[in-house]
Amino acid sequence: MKFLKQFMILLLFCAIGELLKELLPLPVPASVYGLLLLLLCLWKGIVKIEQVKQAALFLIEIMPVMFIPAGVALTQSWDSLQPILLPAVVIIVVTTILVMAVTGMVSQKMMTGETKEHE
Amino acid sequence: MNDFWTNTVFFGALISLLAYEVGLLARKKLKLALFNPLLIAVLCVMAANRVLGVDYEHYNRGGQYLSYLMTPATVALAVPLYEQLHLLKKNWKAVLGGISAGVLAGAGGIWALSKLFGLQHEQYVTFLPKSITTAIGMDVSAQLGGVVAITTATIIITGILGNVIAEGVFYVFKIHEPVARGLALGNSAHAIGTAKAMELGPVEGAMSSLAIVVAGVMTVVAASVFAHAL
């Protein structure tokens, strides 16, 4: 029962996220509103971490599985992707590595810079 | 009998979980980054659907229940993020610096390659939101006049690719700080990258979740500026 109640709280935040998405004219998805709102409630102590933790960690653990249908859906967009396949592949591969490397290196550099200042 | 297995509403979810088990087993037996459970699962399901003659719509009658959990799972990312909030307070400059550098590098890279390939404006803006979470990316693409179906496909391919290559990229570019690894995964490969970050550790997972949110917001702004460049 505890688990069910935790899942219910998460679904409640999803629903509030949907509501905010309807009301606010920003390009923010319901899930991001829900995430920020839950974080705020945890921070302010309105929701206790024990009230959602187990269900949350379970959902996060099985997250990769949730992307399988979206991945399989690629067979549906094959026709529209085919004419620009070469630029698409090059852009995806190059920029994914680029974003990953730049983000990692810059933040790592700025972190070690900060620690050195304190020393 | 064959018809029964493919007609049941449970087929899509069942075959997906089965394929994921195959992926987990392959990773355990063949310790290679290319044997990524998600990638293997997607390929197995595609193959199974083709062999059994199941079309996507039919597969998705069961598969949609897995996709349904994506929103609650994203909301659930608030939990690890909350537990690592002290890290954010301590490293907020590195967090913002790293994410904005990555967002700009991504947009700049897409612009340069689009110019190189002589892409039209419509194709260029289709690729601009490729590193952010699907829900935001689709909106950005639509608003800038891109082709939403292709944007969605690129976002998914980007996520799976990021999930597969992360450990190799970290090795080559000597990225060893858990905070930096998490930010890099979330910024380049959104929620699918975050699934990988969660496997690496709780700090990586929390920072990756954070990067999804911050990068999403920054990309909305950056993409609308960069859209005028081509």
GROMACS .gro file of C-alpha atoms in nm:
model
  349
    1MET     CA    1   0.000   0.000   0.000
    2LYS     CA    2   0.287   0.233   0.084
    3PHE     CA    3   0.420   0.189  -0.266
    4LEU     CA    4   0.083   0.265  -0.422
    5LYS     CA    5   0.049   0.587  -0.222
    6GLN     CA    6   0.395   0.699  -0.335
    7PHE     CA    7   0.303   0.634  -0.698
    8MET     CA    8  -0.019   0.828  -0.644
    9ILE     CA    9   0.177   1.133  -0.522
   10LEU     CA   10   0.400   1.119  -0.831
   11LEU     CA   11   0.094   1.096  -1.058
   12LEU     CA   12  -0.057   1.395  -0.876
   13PHE     CA   13   0.251   1.603  -0.963
   14CYS     CA   14   0.224   1.485  -1.326
   15ALA     CA   15  -0.136   1.607  -1.335
   16ILE     CA   16  -0.047   1.943  -1.180
   17GLY     CA   17   0.233   1.966  -1.440
   18GLU     CA   18  -0.024   1.913  -1.717
   19LEU     CA   19  -0.241   2.183  -1.566
   20LEU     CA   20   0.047   2.433  -1.552
   21LYS     CA   21   0.131   2.352  -1.913
   22GLU     CA   22  -0.227   2.439  -2.010
   23LEU     CA   23  -0.227   2.763  -1.810
   24LEU     CA   24   0.119   2.903  -1.883
   25PRO     CA   25   0.221   3.006  -2.236
   26LEU     CA   26   0.580   2.870  -2.204
   27PRO     CA   27   0.734   2.588  -2.412
   28VAL     CA   28   0.786   2.376  -2.098
   29PRO     CA   29   0.658   2.016  -2.089
   30ALA     CA   30   0.433   1.890  -1.810
   31SER     CA   31   0.706   1.657  -1.679
   32VAL     CA   32   0.949   1.946  -1.622
   33TYR     CA   33   0.684   2.150  -1.435
   34GLY     CA   34   0.611   1.841  -1.225
   35LEU     CA   35   0.981   1.784  -1.153
   36LEU     CA   36   1.040   2.145  -1.046
   37LEU     CA   37   0.725   2.153  -0.834
   38LEU     CA   38   0.812   1.827  -0.656
   39LEU     CA   39   1.165   1.956  -0.595
   40LEU     CA   40   1.020   2.274  -0.445
   41CYS     CA   41   0.780   2.076  -0.222
   42LEU     CA   42   1.064   1.849  -0.103
   43TRP     CA   43   1.280   2.153  -0.031
   44LYS     CA   44   1.003   2.331   0.161
   45GLY     CA   45   0.914   2.012   0.350
   46ILE     CA   46   0.558   2.001   0.208
   47VAL     CA   47   0.637   1.651   0.075
   48LYS     CA   48   0.872   1.432   0.282
   49ILE     CA   49   1.135   1.239   0.089
   50GLU     CA   50   1.014   0.907   0.243
   51GLN     CA   51   0.668   0.973   0.097
   52VAL     CA   52   0.794   0.934  -0.262
   53LYS     CA   53   1.143   0.784  -0.251
   54GLN     CA   54   1.084   0.410  -0.314
   55ALA     CA   55   0.843   0.456  -0.603
   56ALA     CA   56   1.065   0.729  -0.751
   57LEU     CA   57   1.378   0.515  -0.740
   58PHE     CA   58   1.192   0.220  -0.892
   59LEU     CA   59   1.067   0.432  -1.183
   60ILE     CA   60   1.414   0.578  -1.239
   61GLU     CA   61   1.569   0.232  -1.238
   62ILE     CA   62   1.337   0.104  -1.512
   63MET     CA   63   1.360   0.428  -1.715
   64PRO     CA   64   1.557   0.287  -2.013
   65VAL     CA   65   1.269   0.046  -2.085
   66MET     CA   66   1.031   0.341  -2.129
   67PHE     CA   67   1.229   0.462  -2.431
   68ILE     CA   68   1.201   0.136  -2.624
   69PRO     CA   69   0.866   0.222  -2.794
   70ALA     CA   70   1.003   0.565  -2.895
   71GLY     CA   71   1.311   0.395  -3.039
   72VAL     CA   72   1.101   0.139  -3.226
   73ALA     CA   73   0.892   0.429  -3.364
   74LEU     CA   74   1.197   0.525  -3.571
   75THR     CA   75   1.078   0.269  -3.829
   76GLN     CA   76   0.781   0.507  -3.878
   77SER     CA   77   0.993   0.816  -3.955
   78TRP     CA   78   1.238   0.631  -4.180
   79ASP     CA   79   1.077   0.765  -4.499
   80SER     CA   80   1.112   1.128  -4.396
   81LEU     CA   81   1.465   1.077  -4.263
   82GLN     CA   82   1.601   0.892  -4.567
   83PRO     CA   83   1.644   1.190  -4.808
   84ILE     CA   84   1.870   1.374  -4.559
   85LEU     CA   85   2.028   1.065  -4.406
   86LEU     CA   86   2.396   1.159  -4.454
   87PRO     CA   87   2.378   1.513  -4.308
   88ALA     CA   88   2.150   1.381  -4.032
   89VAL     CA   89   2.393   1.108  -3.928
   90VAL     CA   90   2.696   1.341  -3.941
   91ILE     CA   91   2.516   1.617  -3.746
   92ILE     CA   92   2.388   1.374  -3.481
   93VAL     CA   93   2.720   1.197  -3.426
   94VAL     CA   94   2.945   1.506  -3.435
   95THR     CA   95   2.731   1.736  -3.223
   96THR     CA   96   2.643   1.471  -2.962
   97ILE     CA   97   3.015   1.410  -2.899
   98LEU     CA   98   3.079   1.786  -2.914
   99VAL     CA   99   2.809   1.878  -2.658
  100MET     CA  100   2.909   1.594  -2.427
  101ALA     CA  101   3.282   1.675  -2.439
  102VAL     CA  102   3.241   2.054  -2.408
  103THR     CA  103   2.991   2.033  -2.120
  104GLY     CA  104   3.205   1.782  -1.932
  105MET     CA  105   3.536   1.957  -1.986
  106VAL     CA  106   3.413   2.310  -1.910
  107SER     CA  107   3.230   2.210  -1.591
  108GLN     CA  108   3.522   1.994  -1.475
  109LYS     CA  109   3.765   2.278  -1.541
  110MET     CA  110   3.546   2.528  -1.352
  111MET     CA  111   3.510   2.287  -1.059
  112THR     CA  112   3.882   2.226  -1.015
  113GLY     CA  113   3.934   2.600  -1.057
  114GLU     CA  114   3.698   2.662  -0.766
  115THR     CA  115   3.864   2.406  -0.539
  116LYS     CA  116   4.205   2.553  -0.611
  117GLU     CA  117   4.083   2.899  -0.510
  118HIS     CA  118   3.990   2.766  -0.168
  119GLU     CA  119   4.323   2.597  -0.114
  120MET     CA  120  -0.142  -1.975  -3.220
  121ASN     CA  121   0.101  -1.734  -3.381
  122ASP     CA  122  -0.186  -1.490  -3.429
  123PHE     CA  123  -0.271  -1.506  -3.062
  124TRP     CA  124   0.076  -1.396  -2.953
  125THR     CA  125   0.081  -1.098  -3.184
  126ASN     CA  126  -0.285  -1.002  -3.132
  127THR     CA  127  -0.284  -0.980  -2.754
  128VAL     CA  128  -0.265  -0.628  -2.613
  129PHE     CA  129   0.021  -0.746  -2.392
  130PHE     CA  130   0.246  -0.821  -2.690
  131GLY     CA  131   0.412  -0.477  -2.717
  132ALA     CA  132   0.508  -0.451  -2.351
  133LEU     CA  133   0.604  -0.816  -2.326
  134ILE     CA  134   0.833  -0.816  -2.629
  135SER     CA  135   0.993  -0.488  -2.509
  136LEU     CA  136   1.076  -0.629  -2.165
  137LEU     CA  137   1.198  -0.952  -2.318
  138ALA     CA  138   1.422  -0.760  -2.559
  139TYR     CA  139   1.558  -0.553  -2.271
  140GLU     CA  140   1.646  -0.872  -2.081
  141VAL     CA  141   1.834  -0.987  -2.392
  142GLY     CA  142   2.016  -0.651  -2.391
  143LEU     CA  143   2.110  -0.685  -2.023
  144LEU     CA  144   2.234  -1.038  -2.079
  145ALA     CA  145   2.442  -0.930  -2.381
  146ARG     CA  146   2.606  -0.655  -2.178
  147LYS     CA  147   2.683  -0.895  -1.894
  148LYS     CA  148   2.836  -1.157  -2.124
  149LEU     CA  149   3.012  -0.923  -2.368
  150LYS     CA  150   3.155  -0.634  -2.171
  151LEU     CA  151   3.151  -0.383  -2.459
  152ALA     CA  152   2.993  -0.036  -2.457
  153LEU     CA  153   2.838  -0.104  -2.797
  154PHE     CA  154   2.624  -0.376  -2.637
  155ASN     CA  155   2.399  -0.118  -2.478
  156PRO     CA  156   2.080  -0.277  -2.338
  157LEU     CA  157   1.852  -0.003  -2.474
  158LEU     CA  158   2.006  -0.015  -2.824
  159ILE     CA  159   1.989  -0.395  -2.834
  160ALA     CA  160   1.630  -0.392  -2.707
  161VAL     CA  161   1.519  -0.145  -2.977
  162LEU     CA  162   1.690  -0.346  -3.252
  163CYS     CA  163   1.547  -0.676  -3.120
  164VAL     CA  164   1.192  -0.538  -3.109
  165MET     CA  165   1.229  -0.397  -3.462
  166ALA     CA  166   1.350  -0.739  -3.582
  167ALA     CA  167   1.077  -0.928  -3.395
  168ASN     CA  168   0.805  -0.698  -3.533
  169ARG     CA  169   0.933  -0.752  -3.885
  170VAL     CA  170   0.964  -1.130  -3.854
  171LEU     CA  171   0.620  -1.167  -3.692
  172GLY     CA  172   0.464  -0.916  -3.931
  173VAL     CA  173   0.348  -0.680  -3.655
  174ASP     CA  174   0.310  -0.315  -3.756
  175TYR     CA  175   0.410  -0.030  -3.526
  176GLU     CA  176   0.056   0.069  -3.436
  177HIS     CA  177  -0.020  -0.280  -3.319
  178TYR     CA  178   0.305  -0.308  -3.125
  179ASN     CA  179   0.236   0.027  -2.960
  180ARG     CA  180  -0.102  -0.087  -2.826
  181GLY     CA  181   0.104  -0.258  -2.557
  182GLY     CA  182   0.418  -0.045  -2.587
  183GLN     CA  183   0.233   0.277  -2.500
  184TYR     CA  184   0.200   0.166  -2.138
  185LEU     CA  185   0.578   0.179  -2.107
  186SER     CA  186   0.588   0.527  -2.265
  187TYR     CA  187   0.310   0.631  -2.027
  188LEU     CA  188   0.552   0.596  -1.734
  189MET     CA  189   0.794   0.849  -1.885
  190THR     CA  190   0.625   1.154  -1.731
  191PRO     CA  191   0.607   1.012  -1.373
  192ALA     CA  192   0.968   0.890  -1.411
  193THR     CA  193   1.083   1.240  -1.514
  194VAL     CA  194   0.894   1.390  -1.218
  195ALA     CA  195   1.065   1.127  -0.998
  196LEU     CA  196   1.405   1.273  -1.098
  197ALA     CA  197   1.329   1.543  -0.837
  198VAL     CA  198   1.420   1.285  -0.568
  199PRO     CA  199   1.789   1.228  -0.658
  200LEU     CA  200   1.815   1.597  -0.747
  201TYR     CA  201   1.687   1.693  -0.400
  202GLU     CA  202   1.928   1.452  -0.234
  203GLN     CA  203   2.223   1.610  -0.417
  204LEU     CA  204   2.108   1.972  -0.376
  205HIS     CA  205   2.421   2.055  -0.173
  206LEU     CA  206   2.632   1.971  -0.480
  207LEU     CA  207   2.433   2.218  -0.688
  208LYS     CA  208   2.476   2.490  -0.428
  209LYS     CA  209   2.850   2.423  -0.409
  210ASN     CA  210   2.912   2.398  -0.786
  211TRP     CA  211   2.647   2.625  -0.937
  212LYS     CA  212   2.900   2.822  -1.139
  213ALA     CA  213   3.048   2.508  -1.295
  214VAL     CA  214   2.695   2.376  -1.357
  215LEU     CA  215   2.577   2.689  -1.538
  216GLY     CA  216   2.911   2.739  -1.715
  217GLY     CA  217   2.929   2.380  -1.840
  218ILE     CA  218   2.568   2.363  -1.957
  219SER     CA  219   2.572   2.699  -2.139
  220ALA     CA  220   2.906   2.614  -2.306
  221GLY     CA  221   2.756   2.283  -2.422
  222VAL     CA  222   2.432   2.441  -2.549
  223LEU     CA  223   2.627   2.703  -2.748
  224ALA     CA  224   2.872   2.443  -2.885
  225GLY     CA  225   2.578   2.227  -2.994
  226ALA     CA  226   2.392   2.509  -3.169
  227GLY     CA  227   2.716   2.635  -3.327
  228GLY     CA  228   2.808   2.286  -3.444
  229ILE     CA  229   2.466   2.228  -3.601
  230TRP     CA  230   2.487   2.567  -3.775
  231ALA     CA  231   2.838   2.497  -3.913
  232LEU     CA  232   2.749   2.146  -4.038
  233SER     CA  233   2.418   2.264  -4.189
  234LYS     CA  234   2.608   2.532  -4.380
  235LEU     CA  235   2.865   2.273  -4.491
  236PHE     CA  236   2.592   2.040  -4.624
  237GLY     CA  237   2.400   2.332  -4.776
  238LEU     CA  238   2.083   2.250  -4.580
  239GLN     CA  239   1.765   2.457  -4.613
  240HIS     CA  240   1.642   2.669  -4.322
  241GLU     CA  241   1.362   2.418  -4.256
  242GLN     CA  242   1.610   2.129  -4.219
  243TYR     CA  243   1.848   2.339  -4.008
  244VAL     CA  244   1.583   2.433  -3.748
  245THR     CA  245   1.467   2.070  -3.747
  246PHE     CA  246   1.806   1.969  -3.606
  247LEU     CA  247   1.856   2.263  -3.365
  248PRO     CA  248   1.669   2.112  -3.067
  249LYS     CA  249   1.821   1.763  -3.105
  250SER     CA  250   1.993   1.744  -2.767
  251ILE     CA  251   1.697   1.835  -2.546
  252THR     CA  252   1.413   1.629  -2.407
  253THR     CA  253   1.151   1.524  -2.667
  254ALA     CA  254   0.860   1.726  -2.527
  255ILE     CA  255   1.050   2.057  -2.536
  256GLY     CA  256   1.232   1.972  -2.860
  257MET     CA  257   0.909   1.907  -3.050
  258ASP     CA  258   0.769   2.244  -2.942
  259VAL     CA  259   1.087   2.430  -3.036
  260SER     CA  260   1.100   2.262  -3.378
  261ALA     CA  261   0.734   2.339  -3.449
  262GLN     CA  262   0.769   2.702  -3.344
  263LEU     CA  263   1.077   2.759  -3.562
  264GLY     CA  264   0.911   2.591  -3.863
  265GLY     CA  265   1.095   2.256  -3.854
  266VAL     CA  266   0.969   1.906  -3.936
  267VAL     CA  267   0.854   1.770  -3.599
  268ALA     CA  268   0.865   1.400  -3.698
  269ILE     CA  269   1.232   1.426  -3.799
  270THR     CA  270   1.315   1.628  -3.485
  271THR     CA  271   1.163   1.355  -3.269
  272ALA     CA  272   1.360   1.088  -3.455
  273THR     CA  273   1.687   1.282  -3.420
  274ILE     CA  274   1.625   1.338  -3.048
  275ILE     CA  275   1.573   0.966  -2.988
  276ILE     CA  276   1.878   0.866  -3.198
  277THR     CA  277   2.086   1.130  -3.016
  278GLY     CA  278   1.976   0.995  -2.678
  279ILE     CA  279   2.056   0.633  -2.762
  280LEU     CA  280   2.388   0.734  -2.919
  281GLY     CA  281   2.483   0.942  -2.612
  282ASN     CA  282   2.390   0.649  -2.388
  283VAL     CA  283   2.618   0.419  -2.593
  284ILE     CA  284   2.925   0.643  -2.639
  285ALA     CA  285   2.933   0.819  -2.297
  286GLU     CA  286   3.200   0.606  -2.134
  287GLY     CA  287   3.424   0.625  -2.442
  288VAL     CA  288   3.389   1.005  -2.462
  289PHE     CA  289   3.467   1.041  -2.088
  290TYR     CA  290   3.778   0.828  -2.135
  291VAL     CA  291   3.908   1.015  -2.441
  292PHE     CA  292   3.844   1.365  -2.299
  293LYS     CA  293   3.953   1.270  -1.946
  294ILE     CA  294   3.623   1.365  -1.783
  295HIS     CA  295   3.631   1.193  -1.444
  296GLU     CA  296   3.442   1.425  -1.205
  297PRO     CA  297   3.098   1.269  -1.135
  298VAL     CA  298   2.934   1.615  -1.149
  299ALA     CA  299   3.088   1.689  -1.491
  300ARG     CA  300   2.994   1.342  -1.625
  301GLY     CA  301   2.633   1.385  -1.518
  302LEU     CA  302   2.603   1.732  -1.670
  303ALA     CA  303   2.763   1.610  -1.994
  304LEU     CA  304   2.518   1.319  -2.024
  305GLY     CA  305   2.205   1.522  -1.947
  306ASN     CA  306   2.308   1.810  -2.170
  307SER     CA  307   2.395   1.598  -2.474
  308ALA     CA  308   2.150   1.308  -2.444
  309HIS     CA  309   1.858   1.436  -2.225
  310ALA     CA  310   1.649   1.172  -2.041
  311ILE     CA  311   1.799   0.873  -2.225
  312GLY     CA  312   2.145   0.997  -2.123
  313THR     CA  313   2.013   1.041  -1.769
  314ALA     CA  314   1.915   0.674  -1.762
  315LYS     CA  315   2.283   0.601  -1.829
  316ALA     CA  316   2.398   0.857  -1.570
  317MET     CA  317   2.180   0.683  -1.308
  318GLU     CA  318   2.373   0.362  -1.377
  319LEU     CA  319   2.704   0.543  -1.322
  320GLY     CA  320   2.604   0.677  -0.980
  321PRO     CA  321   2.365   0.899  -0.778
  322VAL     CA  322   2.569   1.219  -0.829
  323GLU     CA  323   2.589   1.161  -1.205
  324GLY     CA  324   2.214   1.092  -1.214
  325ALA     CA  325   2.120   1.402  -1.018
  326MET     CA  326   2.340   1.632  -1.227
  327SER     CA  327   2.209   1.478  -1.547
  328SER     CA  328   1.848   1.541  -1.433
  329LEU     CA  329   1.941   1.899  -1.357
  330ALA     CA  330   2.101   1.940  -1.700
  331ILE     CA  331   1.777   1.827  -1.872
  332VAL     CA  332   1.586   2.111  -1.708
  333VAL     CA  333   1.850   2.385  -1.744
  334ALA     CA  334   1.955   2.282  -2.097
  335GLY     CA  335   1.590   2.267  -2.203
  336VAL     CA  336   1.532   2.627  -2.098
  337MET     CA  337   1.862   2.751  -2.244
  338THR     CA  338   1.803   2.575  -2.576
  339VAL     CA  339   1.463   2.737  -2.616
  340VAL     CA  340   1.640   3.074  -2.605
  341ALA     CA  341   1.954   2.974  -2.798
  342ALA     CA  342   1.758   2.799  -3.076
  343SER     CA  343   1.537   3.102  -3.138
  344VAL     CA  344   1.850   3.320  -3.173
  345PHE     CA  345   2.044   3.069  -3.385
  346ALA     CA  346   1.739   3.008  -3.609
  347HIS     CA  347   1.803   3.346  -3.775
  348ALA     CA  348   2.158   3.248  -3.870
  349LEU     CA  349   2.069   3.032  -4.169
   0.00000   0.00000   0.00000
